[in-house]
Amino acid sequence: MTRISVTVDGAEAVDEVEPRTLLVQYLREQRGRTGTPVGCDTSNCGACTVLVDGRAVKSCALLAVQADGAEVTTIQGLANGELHPVQKAFHERHALQCGYCTPGMIMAAVDLLNEVPDPDERQVREGLEGNLCRCTGYQNIVAAVRDAAAELRGAS
Amino acid sequence: MTATRDREVGTARRRKEDAHLITGQTTWTDNIQLPGTVHAALLRSPMAHARIRVDASPARHEPGVVAAYSGADLADELAGLPSAWQVTPDWVAPEHKPLATDEARYVGDAIAVVVADTRAHAVDALDAIEVEYEPLPVVLDMEQAMADGAPLVHQDAGTNVCFRYSDTFGDVDAAFADAPVRVRRRFVQQRLVPCAMEPRAVLVAPVPATGEYTVWSATQIPHFVRLFLALLSGVPESRIRVIAPDVGGGFGSKLDIYAEELLAFVLAGKLGRPVKWTETRSEAFQATIHGRDQIQDLELAADADGRIRGLRVDLLADMGAYLQLLTPAIPLLGRAMFPGIYKMDAYRFGCTGVFTDKTPTDAYRGAGRPEATFAIERMLDELAAELSVDPLEMRRRNWIGHDEFPYDQIAGLTYDSGNYEAATARATELFDYDGMRAEQARRRETQDPVQLGIGISTYTEMCGLAPSRWLGDRGYAGGGWEAATVRILPTGKVEAVVGTSPHGQGHVTTFSQLVADTLGVPFDDVEVIHGDTAAAPAGLDTYGSRSLAVGGVAVWRAAQRVLGKAKTLAAHLLEVSEDDLEFSGGSFAVRGTPGATKSIQEVAFAAFAAHSMPDGFEPTLSADFVLEPDDFSFPHGTHLCAAEVDTETGRVTIRSYVAVDDVGTVVNPMIVEGQVHGGLAQGIAQALHEVARYDADGNLITGTMVDYTPPSAVDLPAFTLDRTETPSTTNPLGVKGVGEAGTIASTPAVVNAVVDALRPFGVRDVPMPCTPEHVWRALSEARGGA
Ligand code: FES
Ligand code: FES
């Protein structure tokens, strides 16, 4: 067991973890952050994407111990009293169906829009390449991310 | 008090379902954490066929382990898994134990289980299980499996043939006898992995003192799960509550009774504590059903002008190693769909189901219909090429005219309504068909290394599997009805309890819209309850685009009943006859007497209080309806795909995709569009990206998302969608069903486009998926090269 201290969705936590525990397991099982789901065991699907110190990371590709000292934001910590513009746009644009990929998509999109505030369609598609969705065909996801981009630009 | 309100049906209402999904407040089965839960992990055969001797006992001493069993240990306690569709009287249905006892028959076949305090401990302890494998010969190819002396998947069966089925309509021999044109083709429907994003999961919590069980399962079919757990375990269904909480996609793959569900149920009873099992993605590839996998031999006979006389279809359908719930029925569901939207004099259909040492197949989005549509739509293009007629014109010469509906098609179905001309006209306009053809001609002339192909698919499908009698006549053990209850609560809010069980389709929103319109209540006042057999005890769940066309109609009928009851009470309260009442905007008004009104909410409270009622009136405003549908509904549409094919690299890029679908009356256009988008993605994935490949030993070599390559956002184009609306006449709402349309239509549209691009080079087919390698090979073979 190793002791780590992590800020998860704004709350500081000190926990004992097995060295082999993945960050996503830690978040789900020890921190109750079950909003972040697991879709694969090869770090390909992106369902488990969270922000670690502001950058999108597949939380199944990181050990919990690697997050020691970091600030982790999951889908459950993204809404700040009101929905984040990306969340709002996903709802408005019908960018989700079953919703299983959605937390990861939203977190990846948030990071993408930090980097590229005014992405064209191609840039959105490339930016979300690591996140698979089996339901939507991506069209509405792309539209939602571009809507959110416009909203975020307007707000800043 | 009532507010006047707009009609809900036809409005793009934002989904009620989204709020918890976009904020992560979800209840996926794997999220549920109950105290005292133990975790199951399965040992799976690494060999495609082997005699096994399994000793699970060493695992019992590993850290955290609570129990460990081989198949033999549990042989008496575990019943065989069911297949519910006996397609022929003499089918072969081998026993299918949740844990193999003496032989493993595909890579991934479960052979032992460990239960431990954590999932990690359970997985670790699998290593301690001792297994002797005695390899047996493997058979993977359907044609080889049927040859004399082939290794047998099931020794006892004495054959690898599961069933042979055939049907003839009209005089096929006469149709072919002196036909001026004949076209023969063989198509391969490659094996696909459904790949829902949420892996399967099940959690069973027993109450030993009462013998009750609560089962959470990532399933499309909680009602069937309850029924089969009861049948297979002997526990009465009244003691089994099955909940399908948030379910992360299914596409048919969660329409099954799986080994792991029964195993978790039996182990929970045995151990007296909650048992949870969650699939890894690798397991999902190996042990969740696969789809498609047919070899299709077709022949068309036609007149010199291309009018179709007859069609012959011969299928080989791969069952995999065992029959799952509907395995043998899937290819037969396509039986009536091979003729598509075309008129013909004669049709013969034959199908042989074959066992191989591979993962069982079963329903995958469209289930039998995509395979059939692909074949006929490819054949129409081949016929057109044979006669040098534009493929669109070839379809016009053969399709059913809009003035000919209802139309009794050759295979015995009656298409209730449709307008292929209108959908096609709209699609060709959006696509700029003539402009595309002109560009194609230019590229051909200039010998552009990147050729342009135009693919057409004018499809129909059958939605809402029913009526029950029809299913019964074909050997299905279940029915095709659906149940709903609608009740107005004392506060005036409404509950609609439905037997369908959504997993992403937006039923809560759609059904709310139907109920809101019928009862004149606000959309937000309607609550839809589903997916829990305690709250919604009757139902046949969600698959085959039946939820709106069957379930939605049941909801609407139940709401109508409630309205009828409300009217009776309103007339009583207003002291007039029912005939004097008018209902609009959620309020009953006495004709000709301004001010004499009762809102439906007031009536609901009066029904609850029950102080003053007509004689014989049952208190509360609640009604059930179990709908037995009259027939299928038949959505249709025209899809056009323009594909750029690089003749040097074999790379295919979709340049433009237009889909005009006719799904009858549209309740929520936004949801309908979303369903089509998702369907297109899966159909295009079959055409261009996906295939489940096995090596010669039967190892699934596309066993991860890296190898299987489900498309990401960069792999798919933006789609152009539109609709025509020809209401169905088989149900009072005029709705048809949309979940499978995109998948069914798009695969042939894309492959037709790829072949069209390459036809000048002599290419007549490209095997799916049309990867650069397959395209390049088809080109070089046509050019006579290596
Ligand atoms: S679960 Fe992490 S990428 Fe799939
Ligand atoms: S919404 Fe279902 S996987 Fe994306």
PDB file of N, CA and C in Angstrom, chain B residues 324-369:
ATOM      1  N   GLN B 324     -27.376 -19.145 -28.896  1.00  0.00           N
ATOM      2  CA  GLN B 324     -27.830 -18.216 -27.867  1.00  0.00           C
ATOM      3  C   GLN B 324     -29.338 -18.016 -28.044  1.00  0.00           C
ATOM      4  N   LEU B 325     -29.882 -16.970 -27.457  1.00  0.00           N
ATOM      5  CA  LEU B 325     -31.336 -16.835 -27.376  1.00  0.00           C
ATOM      6  C   LEU B 325     -32.027 -16.925 -28.737  1.00  0.00           C
ATOM      7  N   LEU B 326     -31.522 -16.200 -29.727  1.00  0.00           N
ATOM      8  CA  LEU B 326     -32.204 -16.146 -31.022  1.00  0.00           C
ATOM      9  C   LEU B 326     -31.317 -16.583 -32.182  1.00  0.00           C
ATOM     10  N   THR B 327     -30.170 -17.169 -31.877  1.00  0.00           N
ATOM     11  CA  THR B 327     -29.149 -17.413 -32.901  1.00  0.00           C
ATOM     12  C   THR B 327     -29.695 -17.960 -34.225  1.00  0.00           C
ATOM     13  N   PRO B 328     -30.423 -19.075 -34.215  1.00  0.00           N
ATOM     14  CA  PRO B 328     -30.781 -19.649 -35.515  1.00  0.00           C
ATOM     15  C   PRO B 328     -31.803 -18.801 -36.267  1.00  0.00           C
ATOM     16  N   ALA B 329     -32.524 -17.963 -35.553  1.00  0.00           N
ATOM     17  CA  ALA B 329     -33.590 -17.184 -36.192  1.00  0.00           C
ATOM     18  C   ALA B 329     -33.066 -15.969 -36.936  1.00  0.00           C
ATOM     19  N   ILE B 330     -31.855 -15.528 -36.599  1.00  0.00           N
ATOM     20  CA  ILE B 330     -31.388 -14.261 -37.180  1.00  0.00           C
ATOM     21  C   ILE B 330     -31.347 -14.320 -38.712  1.00  0.00           C
ATOM     22  N   PRO B 331     -30.695 -15.326 -39.297  1.00  0.00           N
ATOM     23  CA  PRO B 331     -30.689 -15.326 -40.771  1.00  0.00           C
ATOM     24  C   PRO B 331     -32.097 -15.472 -41.347  1.00  0.00           C
ATOM     25  N   LEU B 332     -32.964 -16.163 -40.615  1.00  0.00           N
ATOM     26  CA  LEU B 332     -34.323 -16.370 -41.134  1.00  0.00           C
ATOM     27  C   LEU B 332     -35.178 -15.114 -41.021  1.00  0.00           C
ATOM     28  N   LEU B 333     -34.806 -14.199 -40.128  1.00  0.00           N
ATOM     29  CA  LEU B 333     -35.544 -12.932 -40.076  1.00  0.00           C
ATOM     30  C   LEU B 333     -35.369 -12.166 -41.379  1.00  0.00           C
ATOM     31  N   GLY B 334     -34.268 -12.447 -42.064  1.00  0.00           N
ATOM     32  CA  GLY B 334     -34.041 -11.777 -43.343  1.00  0.00           C
ATOM     33  C   GLY B 334     -34.793 -12.425 -44.489  1.00  0.00           C
ATOM     34  N   ARG B 335     -35.330 -13.592 -44.246  1.00  0.00           N
ATOM     35  CA  ARG B 335     -35.978 -14.380 -45.304  1.00  0.00           C
ATOM     36  C   ARG B 335     -36.920 -13.552 -46.169  1.00  0.00           C
ATOM     37  N   ALA B 336     -37.810 -12.803 -45.510  1.00  0.00           N
ATOM     38  CA  ALA B 336     -38.818 -12.057 -46.251  1.00  0.00           C
ATOM     39  C   ALA B 336     -38.297 -10.728 -46.773  1.00  0.00           C
ATOM     40  N   MET B 337     -37.057 -10.390 -46.418  1.00  0.00           N
ATOM     41  CA  MET B 337     -36.532  -9.072 -46.791  1.00  0.00           C
ATOM     42  C   MET B 337     -35.610  -9.103 -48.008  1.00  0.00           C
ATOM     43  N   PHE B 338     -35.220 -10.301 -48.449  1.00  0.00           N
ATOM     44  CA  PHE B 338     -34.339 -10.350 -49.625  1.00  0.00           C
ATOM     45  C   PHE B 338     -34.981  -9.729 -50.866  1.00  0.00           C
ATOM     46  N   PRO B 339     -36.293  -9.881 -51.058  1.00  0.00           N
ATOM     47  CA  PRO B 339     -36.883  -9.221 -52.232  1.00  0.00           C
ATOM     48  C   PRO B 339     -36.903  -7.692 -52.127  1.00  0.00           C
ATOM     49  N   GLY B 340     -36.641  -7.157 -50.950  1.00  0.00           N
ATOM     50  CA  GLY B 340     -36.549  -5.709 -50.798  1.00  0.00           C
ATOM     51  C   GLY B 340     -37.828  -5.010 -51.215  1.00  0.00           C
ATOM     52  N   ILE B 341     -37.656  -3.936 -51.964  1.00  0.00           N
ATOM     53  CA  ILE B 341     -38.824  -3.136 -52.360  1.00  0.00           C
ATOM     54  C   ILE B 341     -39.251  -3.470 -53.787  1.00  0.00           C
ATOM     55  N   TYR B 342     -38.851  -4.649 -54.256  1.00  0.00           N
ATOM     56  CA  TYR B 342     -39.019  -4.934 -55.680  1.00  0.00           C
ATOM     57  C   TYR B 342     -40.105  -5.967 -55.948  1.00  0.00           C
ATOM     58  N   LYS B 343     -40.690  -5.824 -57.107  1.00  0.00           N
ATOM     59  CA  LYS B 343     -41.713  -6.758 -57.562  1.00  0.00           C
ATOM     60  C   LYS B 343     -41.028  -7.888 -58.318  1.00  0.00           C
ATOM     61  N   MET B 344     -41.486  -9.065 -58.109  1.00  0.00           N
ATOM     62  CA  MET B 344     -40.935 -10.204 -58.848  1.00  0.00           C
ATOM     63  C   MET B 344     -41.960 -11.330 -58.839  1.00  0.00           C
ATOM     64  N   ASP B 345     -41.775 -12.291 -59.756  1.00  0.00           N
ATOM     65  CA  ASP B 345     -42.767 -13.360 -59.895  1.00  0.00           C
ATOM     66  C   ASP B 345     -42.464 -14.548 -58.999  1.00  0.00           C
ATOM     67  N   ALA B 346     -41.215 -14.721 -58.657  1.00  0.00           N
ATOM     68  CA  ALA B 346     -40.862 -15.949 -57.944  1.00  0.00           C
ATOM     69  C   ALA B 346     -39.634 -15.726 -57.062  1.00  0.00           C
ATOM     70  N   TYR B 347     -39.573 -16.507 -55.991  1.00  0.00           N
ATOM     71  CA  TYR B 347     -38.484 -16.316 -55.021  1.00  0.00           C
ATOM     72  C   TYR B 347     -38.271 -17.620 -54.280  1.00  0.00           C
ATOM     73  N   ARG B 348     -37.030 -18.030 -54.211  1.00  0.00           N
ATOM     74  CA  ARG B 348     -36.709 -19.202 -53.389  1.00  0.00           C
ATOM     75  C   ARG B 348     -35.652 -18.792 -52.374  1.00  0.00           C
ATOM     76  N   PHE B 349     -35.879 -19.216 -51.130  1.00  0.00           N
ATOM     77  CA  PHE B 349     -34.949 -18.891 -50.049  1.00  0.00           C
ATOM     78  C   PHE B 349     -34.505 -20.182 -49.380  1.00  0.00           C
ATOM     79  N   GLY B 350     -33.230 -20.351 -49.253  1.00  0.00           N
ATOM     80  CA  GLY B 350     -32.722 -21.501 -48.519  1.00  0.00           C
ATOM     81  C   GLY B 350     -31.658 -21.047 -47.546  1.00  0.00           C
ATOM     82  N   CYS B 351     -31.616 -21.689 -46.395  1.00  0.00           N
ATOM     83  CA  CYS B 351     -30.611 -21.298 -45.410  1.00  0.00           C
ATOM     84  C   CYS B 351     -30.158 -22.518 -44.623  1.00  0.00           C
ATOM     85  N   THR B 352     -28.865 -22.627 -44.438  1.00  0.00           N
ATOM     86  CA  THR B 352     -28.315 -23.681 -43.591  1.00  0.00           C
ATOM     87  C   THR B 352     -27.559 -23.031 -42.440  1.00  0.00           C
ATOM     88  N   GLY B 353     -27.915 -23.408 -41.241  1.00  0.00           N
ATOM     89  CA  GLY B 353     -27.210 -22.920 -40.054  1.00  0.00           C
ATOM     90  C   GLY B 353     -26.093 -23.893 -39.703  1.00  0.00           C
ATOM     91  N   VAL B 354     -24.914 -23.362 -39.442  1.00  0.00           N
ATOM     92  CA  VAL B 354     -23.737 -24.215 -39.271  1.00  0.00           C
ATOM     93  C   VAL B 354     -23.017 -23.883 -37.958  1.00  0.00           C
ATOM     94  N   PHE B 355     -22.619 -24.921 -37.243  1.00  0.00           N
ATOM     95  CA  PHE B 355     -21.799 -24.712 -36.036  1.00  0.00           C
ATOM     96  C   PHE B 355     -20.320 -24.648 -36.396  1.00  0.00           C
ATOM     97  N   THR B 356     -19.609 -23.733 -35.749  1.00  0.00           N
ATOM     98  CA  THR B 356     -18.149 -23.664 -35.881  1.00  0.00           C
ATOM     99  C   THR B 356     -17.566 -23.396 -34.487  1.00  0.00           C
ATOM    100  N   ASP B 357     -16.274 -23.521 -34.356  1.00  0.00           N
ATOM    101  CA  ASP B 357     -15.627 -23.289 -33.053  1.00  0.00           C
ATOM    102  C   ASP B 357     -15.331 -21.809 -32.850  1.00  0.00           C
ATOM    103  N   LYS B 358     -16.370 -21.015 -32.861  1.00  0.00           N
ATOM    104  CA  LYS B 358     -16.223 -19.570 -32.685  1.00  0.00           C
ATOM    105  C   LYS B 358     -17.309 -19.059 -31.739  1.00  0.00           C
ATOM    106  N   THR B 359     -17.158 -17.816 -31.337  1.00  0.00           N
ATOM    107  CA  THR B 359     -18.141 -17.184 -30.454  1.00  0.00           C
ATOM    108  C   THR B 359     -19.538 -17.287 -31.078  1.00  0.00           C
ATOM    109  N   PRO B 360     -20.554 -17.596 -30.285  1.00  0.00           N
ATOM    110  CA  PRO B 360     -21.909 -17.645 -30.841  1.00  0.00           C
ATOM    111  C   PRO B 360     -22.308 -16.307 -31.476  1.00  0.00           C
ATOM    112  N   THR B 361     -23.094 -16.406 -32.530  1.00  0.00           N
ATOM    113  CA  THR B 361     -23.661 -15.206 -33.140  1.00  0.00           C
ATOM    114  C   THR B 361     -25.079 -15.012 -32.617  1.00  0.00           C
ATOM    115  N   ASP B 362     -25.602 -13.826 -32.790  1.00  0.00           N
ATOM    116  CA  ASP B 362     -27.005 -13.558 -32.444  1.00  0.00           C
ATOM    117  C   ASP B 362     -27.355 -12.194 -33.024  1.00  0.00           C
ATOM    118  N   ALA B 363     -28.391 -11.567 -32.466  1.00  0.00           N
ATOM    119  CA  ALA B 363     -28.889 -10.317 -33.031  1.00  0.00           C
ATOM    120  C   ALA B 363     -27.861  -9.204 -32.924  1.00  0.00           C
ATOM    121  N   TYR B 364     -27.573  -8.559 -34.026  1.00  0.00           N
ATOM    122  CA  TYR B 364     -26.801  -7.323 -34.025  1.00  0.00           C
ATOM    123  C   TYR B 364     -27.546  -6.335 -34.920  1.00  0.00           C
ATOM    124  N   ARG B 365     -27.652  -5.139 -34.469  1.00  0.00           N
ATOM    125  CA  ARG B 365     -28.446  -4.053 -35.079  1.00  0.00           C
ATOM    126  C   ARG B 365     -29.033  -4.404 -36.462  1.00  0.00           C
ATOM    127  N   GLY B 366     -30.303  -4.656 -36.475  1.00  0.00           N
ATOM    128  CA  GLY B 366     -30.987  -4.987 -37.721  1.00  0.00           C
ATOM    129  C   GLY B 366     -31.285  -6.471 -37.853  1.00  0.00           C
ATOM    130  N   ALA B 367     -30.386  -7.301 -37.311  1.00  0.00           N
ATOM    131  CA  ALA B 367     -30.616  -8.729 -37.148  1.00  0.00           C
ATOM    132  C   ALA B 367     -31.283  -9.412 -38.334  1.00  0.00           C
ATOM    133  N   GLY B 368     -30.518  -9.738 -39.344  1.00  0.00           N
ATOM    134  CA  GLY B 368     -31.056 -10.466 -40.490  1.00  0.00           C
ATOM    135  C   GLY B 368     -31.505  -9.560 -41.616  1.00  0.00           C
ATOM    136  N   ARG B 369     -32.000  -8.386 -41.249  1.00  0.00           N
ATOM    137  CA  ARG B 369     -32.459  -7.454 -42.276  1.00  0.00           C
ATOM    138  C   ARG B 369     -31.301  -6.754 -42.998  1.00  0.00           C
TER     139      ARG B 369
END
